[in-house]
XYZ file of N, CA, C and O in Angstrom:
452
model
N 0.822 -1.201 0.000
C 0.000 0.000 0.000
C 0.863 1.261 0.000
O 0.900 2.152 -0.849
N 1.671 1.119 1.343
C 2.880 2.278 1.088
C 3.600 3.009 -0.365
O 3.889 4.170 -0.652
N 3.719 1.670 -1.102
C 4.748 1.753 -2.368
C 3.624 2.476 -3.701
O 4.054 3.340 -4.466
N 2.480 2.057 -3.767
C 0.954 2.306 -4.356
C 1.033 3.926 -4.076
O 1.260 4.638 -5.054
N 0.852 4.566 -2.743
C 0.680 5.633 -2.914
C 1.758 6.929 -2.775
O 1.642 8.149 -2.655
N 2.965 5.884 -2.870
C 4.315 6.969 -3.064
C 4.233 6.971 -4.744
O 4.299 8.099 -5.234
N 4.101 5.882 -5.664
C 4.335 5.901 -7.015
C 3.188 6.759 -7.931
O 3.421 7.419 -8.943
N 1.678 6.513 -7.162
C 0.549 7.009 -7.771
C 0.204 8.563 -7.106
O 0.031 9.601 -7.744
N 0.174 8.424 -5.998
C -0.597 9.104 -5.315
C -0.586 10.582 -5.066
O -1.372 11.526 -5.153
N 0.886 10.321 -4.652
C 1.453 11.738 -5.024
C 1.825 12.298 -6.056
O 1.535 13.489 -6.165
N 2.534 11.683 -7.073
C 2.700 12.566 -7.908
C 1.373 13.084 -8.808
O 1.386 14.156 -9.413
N 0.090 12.050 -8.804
C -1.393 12.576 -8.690
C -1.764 14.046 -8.499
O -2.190 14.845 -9.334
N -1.458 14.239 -6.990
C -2.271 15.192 -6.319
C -1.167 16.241 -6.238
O -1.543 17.327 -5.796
N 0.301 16.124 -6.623
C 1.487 17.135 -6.861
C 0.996 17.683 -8.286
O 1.600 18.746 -8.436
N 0.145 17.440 -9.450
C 0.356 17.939 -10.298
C -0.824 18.226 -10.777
O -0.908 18.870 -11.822
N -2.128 17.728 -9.984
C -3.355 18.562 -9.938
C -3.447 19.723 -9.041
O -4.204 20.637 -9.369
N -2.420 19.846 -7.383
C -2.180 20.909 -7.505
C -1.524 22.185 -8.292
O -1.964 23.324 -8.141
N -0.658 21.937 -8.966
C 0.140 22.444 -10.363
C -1.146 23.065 -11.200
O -1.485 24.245 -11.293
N -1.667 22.046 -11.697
C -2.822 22.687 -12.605
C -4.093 23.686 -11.924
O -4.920 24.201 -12.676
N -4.140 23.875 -10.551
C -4.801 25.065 -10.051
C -4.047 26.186 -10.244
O -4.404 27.232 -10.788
N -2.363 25.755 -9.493
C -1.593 27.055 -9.531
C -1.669 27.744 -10.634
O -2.419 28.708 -10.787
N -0.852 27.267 -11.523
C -0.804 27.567 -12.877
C -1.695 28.684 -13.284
O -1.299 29.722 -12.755
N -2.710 28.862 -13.998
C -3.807 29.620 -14.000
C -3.764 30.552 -13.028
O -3.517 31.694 -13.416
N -3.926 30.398 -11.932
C -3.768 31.575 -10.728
C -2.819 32.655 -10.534
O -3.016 33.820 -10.189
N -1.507 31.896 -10.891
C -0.438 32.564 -10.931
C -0.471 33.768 -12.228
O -0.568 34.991 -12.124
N -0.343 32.856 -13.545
C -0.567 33.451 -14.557
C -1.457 34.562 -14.948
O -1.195 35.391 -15.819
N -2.819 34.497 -14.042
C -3.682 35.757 -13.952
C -3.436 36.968 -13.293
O -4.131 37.983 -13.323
N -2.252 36.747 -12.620
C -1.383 37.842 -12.347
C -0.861 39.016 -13.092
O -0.612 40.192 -12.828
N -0.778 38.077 -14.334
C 0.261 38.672 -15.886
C -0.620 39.244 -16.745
O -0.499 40.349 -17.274
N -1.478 38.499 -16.868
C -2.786 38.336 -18.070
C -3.940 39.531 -17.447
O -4.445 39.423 -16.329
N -4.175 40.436 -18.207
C -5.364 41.943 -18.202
C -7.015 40.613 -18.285
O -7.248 39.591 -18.931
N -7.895 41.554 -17.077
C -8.842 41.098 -17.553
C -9.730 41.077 -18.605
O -9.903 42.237 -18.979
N -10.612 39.999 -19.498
C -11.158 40.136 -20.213
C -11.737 38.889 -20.781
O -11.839 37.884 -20.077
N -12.068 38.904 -21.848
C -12.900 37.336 -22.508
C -11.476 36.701 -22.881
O -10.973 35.719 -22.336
N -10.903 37.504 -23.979
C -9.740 37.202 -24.954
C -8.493 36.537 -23.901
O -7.954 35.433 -23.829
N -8.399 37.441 -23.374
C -6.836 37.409 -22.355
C -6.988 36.321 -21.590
O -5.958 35.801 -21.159
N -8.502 35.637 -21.192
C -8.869 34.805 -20.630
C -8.747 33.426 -21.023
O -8.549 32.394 -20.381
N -8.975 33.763 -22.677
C -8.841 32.245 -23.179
C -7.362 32.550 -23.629
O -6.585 31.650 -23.947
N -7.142 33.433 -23.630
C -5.076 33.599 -24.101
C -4.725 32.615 -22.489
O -3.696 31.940 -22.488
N -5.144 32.611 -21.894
C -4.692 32.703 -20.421
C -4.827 31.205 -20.480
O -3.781 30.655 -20.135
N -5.543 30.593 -20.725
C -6.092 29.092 -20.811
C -4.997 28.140 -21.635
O -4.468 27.093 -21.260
N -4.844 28.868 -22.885
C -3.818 28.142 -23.998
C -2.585 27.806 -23.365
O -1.949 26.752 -23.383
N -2.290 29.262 -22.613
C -0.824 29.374 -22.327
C -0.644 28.932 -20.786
O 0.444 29.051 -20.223
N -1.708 28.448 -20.187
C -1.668 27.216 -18.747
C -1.721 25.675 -19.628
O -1.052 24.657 -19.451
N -2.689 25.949 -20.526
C -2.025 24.504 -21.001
C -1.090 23.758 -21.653
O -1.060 22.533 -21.771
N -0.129 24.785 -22.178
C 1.106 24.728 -22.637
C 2.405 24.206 -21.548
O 3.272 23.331 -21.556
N 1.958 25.304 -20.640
C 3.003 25.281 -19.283
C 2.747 24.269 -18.848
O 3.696 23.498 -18.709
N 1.397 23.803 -18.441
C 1.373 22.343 -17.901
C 1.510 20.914 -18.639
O 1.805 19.832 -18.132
N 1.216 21.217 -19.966
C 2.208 20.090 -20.820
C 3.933 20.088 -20.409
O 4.514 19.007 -20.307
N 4.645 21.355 -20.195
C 5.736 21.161 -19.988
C 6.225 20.812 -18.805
O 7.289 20.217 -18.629
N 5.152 21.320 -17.631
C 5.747 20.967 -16.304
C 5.216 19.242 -16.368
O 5.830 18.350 -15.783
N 3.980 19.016 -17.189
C 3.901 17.447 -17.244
C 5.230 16.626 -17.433
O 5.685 15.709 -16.749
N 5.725 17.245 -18.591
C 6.631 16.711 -19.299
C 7.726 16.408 -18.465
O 8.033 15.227 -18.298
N 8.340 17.294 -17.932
C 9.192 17.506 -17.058
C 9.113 17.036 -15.841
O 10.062 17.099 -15.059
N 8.154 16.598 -15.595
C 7.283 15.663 -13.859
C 7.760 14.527 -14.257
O 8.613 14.044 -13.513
N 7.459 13.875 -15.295
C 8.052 12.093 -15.612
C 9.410 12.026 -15.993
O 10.054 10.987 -15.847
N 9.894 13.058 -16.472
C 11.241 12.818 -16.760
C 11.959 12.867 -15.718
O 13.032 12.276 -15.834
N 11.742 13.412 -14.627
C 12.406 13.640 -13.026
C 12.061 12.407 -12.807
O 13.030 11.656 -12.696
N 10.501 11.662 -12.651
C 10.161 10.308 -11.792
C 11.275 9.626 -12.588
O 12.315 9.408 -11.967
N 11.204 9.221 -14.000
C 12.415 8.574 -14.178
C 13.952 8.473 -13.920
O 14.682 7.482 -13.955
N 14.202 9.623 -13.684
C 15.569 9.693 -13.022
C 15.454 9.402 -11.455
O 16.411 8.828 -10.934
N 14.454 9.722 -10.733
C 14.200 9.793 -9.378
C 14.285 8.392 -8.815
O 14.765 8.098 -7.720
N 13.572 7.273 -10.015
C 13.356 5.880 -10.182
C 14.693 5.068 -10.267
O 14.710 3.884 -9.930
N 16.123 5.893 -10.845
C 17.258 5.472 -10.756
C 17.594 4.898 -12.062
O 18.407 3.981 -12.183
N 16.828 5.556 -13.251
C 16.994 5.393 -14.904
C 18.404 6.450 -15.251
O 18.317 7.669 -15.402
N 19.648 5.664 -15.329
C 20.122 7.308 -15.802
C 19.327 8.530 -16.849
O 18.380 8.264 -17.590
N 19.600 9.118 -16.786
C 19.000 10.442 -17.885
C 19.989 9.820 -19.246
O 19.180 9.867 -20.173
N 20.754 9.501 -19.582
C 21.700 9.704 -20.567
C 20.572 8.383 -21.695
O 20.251 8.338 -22.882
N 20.294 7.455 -20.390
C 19.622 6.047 -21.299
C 18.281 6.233 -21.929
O 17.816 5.758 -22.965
N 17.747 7.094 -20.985
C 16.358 7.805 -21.730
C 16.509 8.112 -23.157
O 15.676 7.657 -23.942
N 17.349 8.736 -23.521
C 17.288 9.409 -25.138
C 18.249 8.299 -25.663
O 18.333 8.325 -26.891
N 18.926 7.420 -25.119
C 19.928 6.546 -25.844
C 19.671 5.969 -27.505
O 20.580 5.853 -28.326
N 18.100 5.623 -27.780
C 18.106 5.398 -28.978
C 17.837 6.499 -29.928
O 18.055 6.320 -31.126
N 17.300 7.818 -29.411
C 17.003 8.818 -30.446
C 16.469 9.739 -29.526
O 15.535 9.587 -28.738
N 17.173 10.693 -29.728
C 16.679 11.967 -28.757
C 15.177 12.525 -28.943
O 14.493 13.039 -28.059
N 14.813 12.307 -30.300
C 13.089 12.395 -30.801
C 12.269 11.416 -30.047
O 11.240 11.648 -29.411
N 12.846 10.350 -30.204
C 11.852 9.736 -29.818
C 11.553 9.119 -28.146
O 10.805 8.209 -27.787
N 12.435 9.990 -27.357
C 12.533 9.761 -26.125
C 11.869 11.350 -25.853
O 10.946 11.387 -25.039
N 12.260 12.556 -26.443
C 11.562 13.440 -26.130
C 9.589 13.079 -26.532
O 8.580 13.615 -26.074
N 9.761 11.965 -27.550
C 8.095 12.012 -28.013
C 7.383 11.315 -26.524
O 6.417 11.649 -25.838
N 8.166 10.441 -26.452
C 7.490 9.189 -25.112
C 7.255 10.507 -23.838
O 6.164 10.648 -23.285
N 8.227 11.217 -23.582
C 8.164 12.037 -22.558
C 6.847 13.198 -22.798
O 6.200 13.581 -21.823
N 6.674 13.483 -23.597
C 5.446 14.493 -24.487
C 4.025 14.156 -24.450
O 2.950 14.755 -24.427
N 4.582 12.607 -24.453
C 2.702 11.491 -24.800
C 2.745 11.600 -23.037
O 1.676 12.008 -22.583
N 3.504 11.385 -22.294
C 2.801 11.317 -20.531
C 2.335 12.488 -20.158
O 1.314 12.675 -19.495
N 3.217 13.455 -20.657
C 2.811 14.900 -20.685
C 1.072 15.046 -20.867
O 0.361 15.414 -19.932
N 0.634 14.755 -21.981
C -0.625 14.859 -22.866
C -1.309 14.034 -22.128
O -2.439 14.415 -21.821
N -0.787 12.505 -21.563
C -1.575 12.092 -21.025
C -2.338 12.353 -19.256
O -3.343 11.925 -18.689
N -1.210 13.278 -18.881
C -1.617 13.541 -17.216
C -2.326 14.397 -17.571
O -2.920 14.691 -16.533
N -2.745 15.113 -18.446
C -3.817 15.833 -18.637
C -5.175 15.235 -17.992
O -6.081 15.948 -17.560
N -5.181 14.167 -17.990
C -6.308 13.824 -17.530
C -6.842 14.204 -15.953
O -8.012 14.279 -15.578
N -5.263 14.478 -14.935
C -5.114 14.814 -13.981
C -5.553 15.991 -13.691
O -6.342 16.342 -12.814
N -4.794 16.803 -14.766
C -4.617 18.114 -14.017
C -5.553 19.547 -15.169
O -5.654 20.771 -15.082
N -6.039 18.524 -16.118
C -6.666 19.355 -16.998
C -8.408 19.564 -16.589
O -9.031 20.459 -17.159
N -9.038 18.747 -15.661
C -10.105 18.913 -15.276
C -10.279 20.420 -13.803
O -11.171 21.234 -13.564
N -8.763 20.098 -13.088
C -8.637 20.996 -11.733
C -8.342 22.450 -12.887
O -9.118 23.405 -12.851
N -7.380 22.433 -13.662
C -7.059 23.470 -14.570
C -8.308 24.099 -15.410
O -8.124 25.285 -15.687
N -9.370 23.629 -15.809
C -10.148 24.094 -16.267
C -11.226 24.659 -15.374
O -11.736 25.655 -15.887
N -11.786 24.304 -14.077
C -11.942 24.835 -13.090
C -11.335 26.014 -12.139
O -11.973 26.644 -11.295
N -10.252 26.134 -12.397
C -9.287 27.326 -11.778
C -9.353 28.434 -12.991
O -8.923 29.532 -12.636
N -9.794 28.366 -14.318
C -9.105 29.417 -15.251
C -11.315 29.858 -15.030
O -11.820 30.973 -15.158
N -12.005 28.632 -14.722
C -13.333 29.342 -14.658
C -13.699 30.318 -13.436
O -14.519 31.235 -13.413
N -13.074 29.972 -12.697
C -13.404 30.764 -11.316
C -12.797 31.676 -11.450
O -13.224 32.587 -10.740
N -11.821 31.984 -12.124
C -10.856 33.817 -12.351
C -12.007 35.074 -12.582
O -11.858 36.000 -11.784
N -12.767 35.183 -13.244
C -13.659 35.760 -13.666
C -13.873 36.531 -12.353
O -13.502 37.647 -11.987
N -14.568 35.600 -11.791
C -15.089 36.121 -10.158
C -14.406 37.462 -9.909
O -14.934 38.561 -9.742
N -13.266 37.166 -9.918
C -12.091 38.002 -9.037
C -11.528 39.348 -10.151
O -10.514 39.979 -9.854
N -12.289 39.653 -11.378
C -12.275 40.527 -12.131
C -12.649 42.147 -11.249
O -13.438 42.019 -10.313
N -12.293 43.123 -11.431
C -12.226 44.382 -10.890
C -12.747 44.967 -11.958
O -13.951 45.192 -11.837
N -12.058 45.435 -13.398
C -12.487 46.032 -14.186
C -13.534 45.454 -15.544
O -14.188 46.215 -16.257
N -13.502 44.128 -15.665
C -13.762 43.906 -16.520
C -15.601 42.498 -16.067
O -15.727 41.767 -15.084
N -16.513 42.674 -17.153
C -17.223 42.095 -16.184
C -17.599 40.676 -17.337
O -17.471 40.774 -18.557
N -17.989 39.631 -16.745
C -18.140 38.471 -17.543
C -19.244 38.287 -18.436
O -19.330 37.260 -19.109
């Protein structure tokens, strides 16, 4: 059970928190409005493809894979494998992420929904 929720569990709920931040942070940067809003959306889901990306490539090294063996047969196609987990934790963190970029609105001053 221990080993179950060190491998799943956390890095789970480490990167559905990610996909709240994300958005939150970023609305910092981003002017209110409709546009800037869905600009705001594209460019959280970009970042969180990369911090995806970048989340499994750490578990794999973290796991005790050297980094060098990862790309050993083709740097494409070790960056592609790393890209598809990326796309795929979406499933994680793209439901909390789409919920965090809807609730921004709320917190608009000048601009109204």
């Amino acid at each position: 059970m221990t080993q179950l929720s060190d491998s799943l569990l956390i890095p789970a709920l480490a990167l559905a928190l990610v996909g709240w931040l994300v958005p939150r942070g970023l609305s910092l940067i981003f002017p209110e409005g409709v546009r800037p809003l869905l600009l705001l959306a594209f460019v959280s889901t970009l970042v969180m493809l990369g911090i995806g990306t970048g989340f499994f490539l750490a578990l794999y090294v973290w796991q005790g894979v050297p980094f060098a063996a990862l790309f050993e047969g083709s740097t494409l196609a070790g960056l592609a494998h790393f890209v598809r987990l990326g796309l795929i934790s979406a499933l994680l963190w793209g439901p909390i992420m789409i919920l965090s970029v809807a609730g921004l609105p709320k917190h608009w001053v000048k601009e109204t929904w």
